[in-house]
mmCIF file of C-alpha atoms in Angstrom:
data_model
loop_
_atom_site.group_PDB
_atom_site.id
_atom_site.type_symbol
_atom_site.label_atom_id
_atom_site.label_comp_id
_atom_site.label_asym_id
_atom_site.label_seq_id
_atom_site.Cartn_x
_atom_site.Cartn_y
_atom_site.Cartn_z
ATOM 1 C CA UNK G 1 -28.746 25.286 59.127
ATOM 2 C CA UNK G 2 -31.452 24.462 56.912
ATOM 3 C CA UNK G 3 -33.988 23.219 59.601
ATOM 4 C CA UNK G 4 -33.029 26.321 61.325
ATOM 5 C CA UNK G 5 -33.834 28.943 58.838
ATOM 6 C CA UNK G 6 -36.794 27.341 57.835
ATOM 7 C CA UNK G 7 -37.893 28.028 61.379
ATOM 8 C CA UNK G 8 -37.436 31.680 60.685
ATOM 9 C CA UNK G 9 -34.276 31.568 63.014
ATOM 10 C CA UNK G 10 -31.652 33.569 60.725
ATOM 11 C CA UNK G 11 -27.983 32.073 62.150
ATOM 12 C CA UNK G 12 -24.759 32.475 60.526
ATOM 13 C CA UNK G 13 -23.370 29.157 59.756
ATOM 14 C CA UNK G 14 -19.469 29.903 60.518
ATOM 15 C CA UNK G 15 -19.883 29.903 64.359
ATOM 16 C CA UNK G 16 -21.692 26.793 64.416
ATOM 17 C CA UNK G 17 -19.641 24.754 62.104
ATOM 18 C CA UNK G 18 -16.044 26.147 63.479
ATOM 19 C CA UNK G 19 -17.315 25.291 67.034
ATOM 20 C CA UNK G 20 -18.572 22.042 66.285
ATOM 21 C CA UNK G 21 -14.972 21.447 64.331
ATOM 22 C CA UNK G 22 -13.294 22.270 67.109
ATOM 23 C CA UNK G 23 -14.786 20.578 69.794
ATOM 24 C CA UNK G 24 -14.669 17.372 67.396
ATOM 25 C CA UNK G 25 -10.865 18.296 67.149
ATOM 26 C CA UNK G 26 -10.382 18.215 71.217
ATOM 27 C CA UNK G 27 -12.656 15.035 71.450
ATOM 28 C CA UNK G 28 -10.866 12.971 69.261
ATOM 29 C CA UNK G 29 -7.879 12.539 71.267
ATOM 30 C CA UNK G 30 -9.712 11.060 73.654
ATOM 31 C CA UNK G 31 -11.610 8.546 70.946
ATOM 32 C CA UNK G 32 -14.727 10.603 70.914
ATOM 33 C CA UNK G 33 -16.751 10.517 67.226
ATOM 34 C CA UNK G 34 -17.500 13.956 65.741
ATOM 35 C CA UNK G 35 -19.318 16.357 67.325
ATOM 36 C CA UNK G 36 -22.054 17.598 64.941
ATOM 37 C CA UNK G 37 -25.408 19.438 65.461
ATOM 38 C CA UNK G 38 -28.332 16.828 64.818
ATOM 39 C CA UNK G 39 -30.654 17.961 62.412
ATOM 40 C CA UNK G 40 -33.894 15.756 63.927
ATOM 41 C CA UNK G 41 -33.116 17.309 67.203
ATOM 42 C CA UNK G 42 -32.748 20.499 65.573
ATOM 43 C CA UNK G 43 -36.186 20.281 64.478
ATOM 44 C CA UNK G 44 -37.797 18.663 66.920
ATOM 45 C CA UNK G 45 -36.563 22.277 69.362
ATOM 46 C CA UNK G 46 -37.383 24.688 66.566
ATOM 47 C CA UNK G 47 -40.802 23.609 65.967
ATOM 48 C CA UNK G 48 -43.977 25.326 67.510
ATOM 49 C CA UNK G 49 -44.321 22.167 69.558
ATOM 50 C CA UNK G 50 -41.208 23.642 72.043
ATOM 51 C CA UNK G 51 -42.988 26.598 72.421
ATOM 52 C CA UNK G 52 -45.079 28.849 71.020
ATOM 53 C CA UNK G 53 -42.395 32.057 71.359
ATOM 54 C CA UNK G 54 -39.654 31.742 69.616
ATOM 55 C CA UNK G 55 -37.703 33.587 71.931
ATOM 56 C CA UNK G 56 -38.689 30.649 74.408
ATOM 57 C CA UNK G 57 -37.684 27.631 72.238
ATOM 58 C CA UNK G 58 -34.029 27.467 73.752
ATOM 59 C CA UNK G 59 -35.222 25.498 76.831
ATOM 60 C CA UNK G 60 -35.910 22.461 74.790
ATOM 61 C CA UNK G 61 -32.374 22.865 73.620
ATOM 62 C CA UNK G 62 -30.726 23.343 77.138
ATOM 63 C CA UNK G 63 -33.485 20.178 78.025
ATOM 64 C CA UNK G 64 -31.988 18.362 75.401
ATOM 65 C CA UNK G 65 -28.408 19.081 75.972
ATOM 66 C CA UNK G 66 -29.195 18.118 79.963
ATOM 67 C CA UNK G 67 -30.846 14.812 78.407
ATOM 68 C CA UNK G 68 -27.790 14.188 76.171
ATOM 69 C CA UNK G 69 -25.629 14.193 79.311
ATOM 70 C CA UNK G 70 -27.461 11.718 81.685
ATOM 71 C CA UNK G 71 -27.769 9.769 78.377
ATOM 72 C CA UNK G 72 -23.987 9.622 77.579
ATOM 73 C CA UNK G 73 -23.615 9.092 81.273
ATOM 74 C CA UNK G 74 -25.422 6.009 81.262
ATOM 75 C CA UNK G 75 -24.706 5.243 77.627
ATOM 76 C CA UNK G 76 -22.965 1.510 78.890
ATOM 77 C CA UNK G 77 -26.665 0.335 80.553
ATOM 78 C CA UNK G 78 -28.656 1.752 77.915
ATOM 79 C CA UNK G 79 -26.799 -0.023 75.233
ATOM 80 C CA UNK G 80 -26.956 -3.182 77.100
ATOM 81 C CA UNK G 81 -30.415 -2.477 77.728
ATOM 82 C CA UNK G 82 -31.134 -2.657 73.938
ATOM 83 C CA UNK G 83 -28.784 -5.160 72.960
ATOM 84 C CA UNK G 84 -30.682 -7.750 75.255
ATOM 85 C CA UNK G 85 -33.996 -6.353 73.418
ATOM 86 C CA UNK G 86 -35.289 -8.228 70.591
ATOM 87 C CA UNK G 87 -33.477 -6.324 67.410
ATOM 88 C CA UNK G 88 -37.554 -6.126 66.002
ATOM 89 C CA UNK G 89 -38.700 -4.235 68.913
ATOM 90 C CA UNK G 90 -35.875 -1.672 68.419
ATOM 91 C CA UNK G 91 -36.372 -1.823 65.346
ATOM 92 C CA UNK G 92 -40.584 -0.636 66.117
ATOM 93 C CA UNK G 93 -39.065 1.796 69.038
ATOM 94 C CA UNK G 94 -37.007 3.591 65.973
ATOM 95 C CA UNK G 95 -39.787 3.365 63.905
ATOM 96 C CA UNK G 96 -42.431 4.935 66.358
ATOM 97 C CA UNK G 97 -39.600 7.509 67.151
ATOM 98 C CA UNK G 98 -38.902 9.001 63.695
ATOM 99 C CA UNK G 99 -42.902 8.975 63.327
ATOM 100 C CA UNK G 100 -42.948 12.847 63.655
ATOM 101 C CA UNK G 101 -40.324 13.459 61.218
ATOM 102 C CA UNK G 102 -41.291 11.121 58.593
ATOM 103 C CA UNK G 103 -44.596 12.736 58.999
ATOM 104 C CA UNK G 104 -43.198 16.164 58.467
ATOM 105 C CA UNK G 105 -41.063 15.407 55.467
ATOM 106 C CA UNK G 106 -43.746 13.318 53.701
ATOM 107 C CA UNK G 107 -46.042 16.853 53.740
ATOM 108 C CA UNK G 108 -43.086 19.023 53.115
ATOM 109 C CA UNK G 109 -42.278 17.019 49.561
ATOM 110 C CA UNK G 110 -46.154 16.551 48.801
ATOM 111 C CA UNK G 111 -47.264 20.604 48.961
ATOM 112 C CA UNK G 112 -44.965 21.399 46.055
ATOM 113 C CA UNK G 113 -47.318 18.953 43.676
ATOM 114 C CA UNK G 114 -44.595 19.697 40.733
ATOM 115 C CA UNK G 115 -41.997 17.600 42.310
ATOM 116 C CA UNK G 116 -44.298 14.916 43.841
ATOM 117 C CA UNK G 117 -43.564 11.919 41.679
ATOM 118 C CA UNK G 118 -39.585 12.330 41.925
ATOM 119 C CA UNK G 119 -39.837 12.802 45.377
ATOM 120 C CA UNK G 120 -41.788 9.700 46.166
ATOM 121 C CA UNK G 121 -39.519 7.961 43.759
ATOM 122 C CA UNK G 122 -36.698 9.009 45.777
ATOM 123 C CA UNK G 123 -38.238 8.458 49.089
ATOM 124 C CA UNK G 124 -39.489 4.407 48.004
ATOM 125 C CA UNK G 125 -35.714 3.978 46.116
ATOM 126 C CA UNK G 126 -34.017 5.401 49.844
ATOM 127 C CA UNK G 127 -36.488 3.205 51.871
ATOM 128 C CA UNK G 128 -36.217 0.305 50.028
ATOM 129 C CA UNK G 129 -32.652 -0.315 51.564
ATOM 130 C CA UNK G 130 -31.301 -1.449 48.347
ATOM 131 C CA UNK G 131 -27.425 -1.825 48.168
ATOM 132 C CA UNK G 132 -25.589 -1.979 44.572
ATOM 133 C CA UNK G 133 -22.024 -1.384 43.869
ATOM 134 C CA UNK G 134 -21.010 -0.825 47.353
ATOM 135 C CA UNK G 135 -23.285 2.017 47.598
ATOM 136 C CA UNK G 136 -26.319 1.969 49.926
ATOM 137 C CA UNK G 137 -30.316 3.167 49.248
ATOM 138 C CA UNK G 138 -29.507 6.334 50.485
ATOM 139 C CA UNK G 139 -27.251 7.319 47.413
ATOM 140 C CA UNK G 140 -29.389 5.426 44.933
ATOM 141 C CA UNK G 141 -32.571 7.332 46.184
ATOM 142 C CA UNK G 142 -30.718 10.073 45.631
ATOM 143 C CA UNK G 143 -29.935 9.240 41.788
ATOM 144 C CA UNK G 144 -33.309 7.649 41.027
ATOM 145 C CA UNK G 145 -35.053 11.296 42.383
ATOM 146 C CA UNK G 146 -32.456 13.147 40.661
ATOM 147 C CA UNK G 147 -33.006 11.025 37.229
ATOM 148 C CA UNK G 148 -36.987 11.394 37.701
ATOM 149 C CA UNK G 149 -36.664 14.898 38.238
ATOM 150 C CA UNK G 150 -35.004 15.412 34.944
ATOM 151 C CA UNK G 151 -37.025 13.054 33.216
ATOM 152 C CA UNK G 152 -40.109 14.539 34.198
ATOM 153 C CA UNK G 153 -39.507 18.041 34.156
ATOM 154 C CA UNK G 154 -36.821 18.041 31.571
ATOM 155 C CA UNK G 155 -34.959 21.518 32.575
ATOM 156 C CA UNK G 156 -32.530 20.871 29.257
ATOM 157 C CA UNK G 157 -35.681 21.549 27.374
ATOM 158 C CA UNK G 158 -36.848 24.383 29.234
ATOM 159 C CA UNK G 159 -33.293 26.084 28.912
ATOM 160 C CA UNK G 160 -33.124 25.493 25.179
ATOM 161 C CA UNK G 161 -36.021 26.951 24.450
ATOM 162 C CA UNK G 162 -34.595 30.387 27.077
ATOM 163 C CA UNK G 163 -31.996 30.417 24.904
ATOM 164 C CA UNK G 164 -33.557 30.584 21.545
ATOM 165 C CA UNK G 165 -35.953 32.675 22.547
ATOM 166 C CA UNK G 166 -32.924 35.306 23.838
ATOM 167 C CA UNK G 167 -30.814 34.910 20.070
ATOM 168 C CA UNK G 168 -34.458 35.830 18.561
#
């Protein structure tokens, strides 16, 4: 929903989530995963790169949705195809993939230059693939950013000094 609005697209959340509910509901009787709406996609047929209109960008999604279906169609080749692949070249055919959106979220965290240094720390902590207590990099890039943050801006200070300021 977030990708979405910041693509000026202003869509209530309750249809999409209580459709994508129910079909995961239907599909797992018959062993299917959960059906959810996948925010890289989401972005990738949102963007100005689908189309310059907004009013036009809905083809990439019924492209995609027509790509999803020959994919899950063939979904038994292409996994053998990659499990006979060398797990390093998948692991460079990911990488070149998410290229675009690792691109976009790296200048999307460095234009607000107040939050820089917790966001790199939480990007490096996340990509570091560091797994403690159970927990994977993910979560701990998650604490380490959120720790930085307070550390560096200290909002407990900033809200003391509100508060004094209002029993003055």
């Amino acid at each position: 929903m977030a990708i979405l609005r910041g693509a000026g697209y202003n869509t209530p959340a309750r249809p999409i989530v209580t459709l994508a509910s129910l079909t995961s509901f239907v599909t797992a009787f018959f062993g299917g995963i959960t059906t959810v709406i996948a925010a890289i996609t989401a972005a990738i047929c949102t963007s100005e790169e689908a189309h310059e209109d907004p009013s036009k960008r809905y083809v990439a999604g019924v492209a995609n949705g027509v790509f999803y279906l020959v994919g899950g169609t063939f979904a038994g080749t292409i996994v053998a195809l990659f499990t006979s692949l060398p797990g390093e070249f998948v692991a460079i055919l990911a990488g070149l993939a998410l290229i675009g959106a690792i691109t976009s979220n790296l200048s999307a965290f460095a234009a607000h230059r107040d939050h820089l240094e917790a966001s790199v720390i939480t990007f490096i902590a996340t990509a570091s693939g560091v797994s403690f207590l159970g927990l994977g990099s993910a979560f701990w890039g998650v604490v380490a950013g959120a720790l930085a943050y307070q550390l560096l801006h200290r909002p407990w200070r900033q809200a003391s000094r509100e508060a004094r300021r209002e029993a003055t």
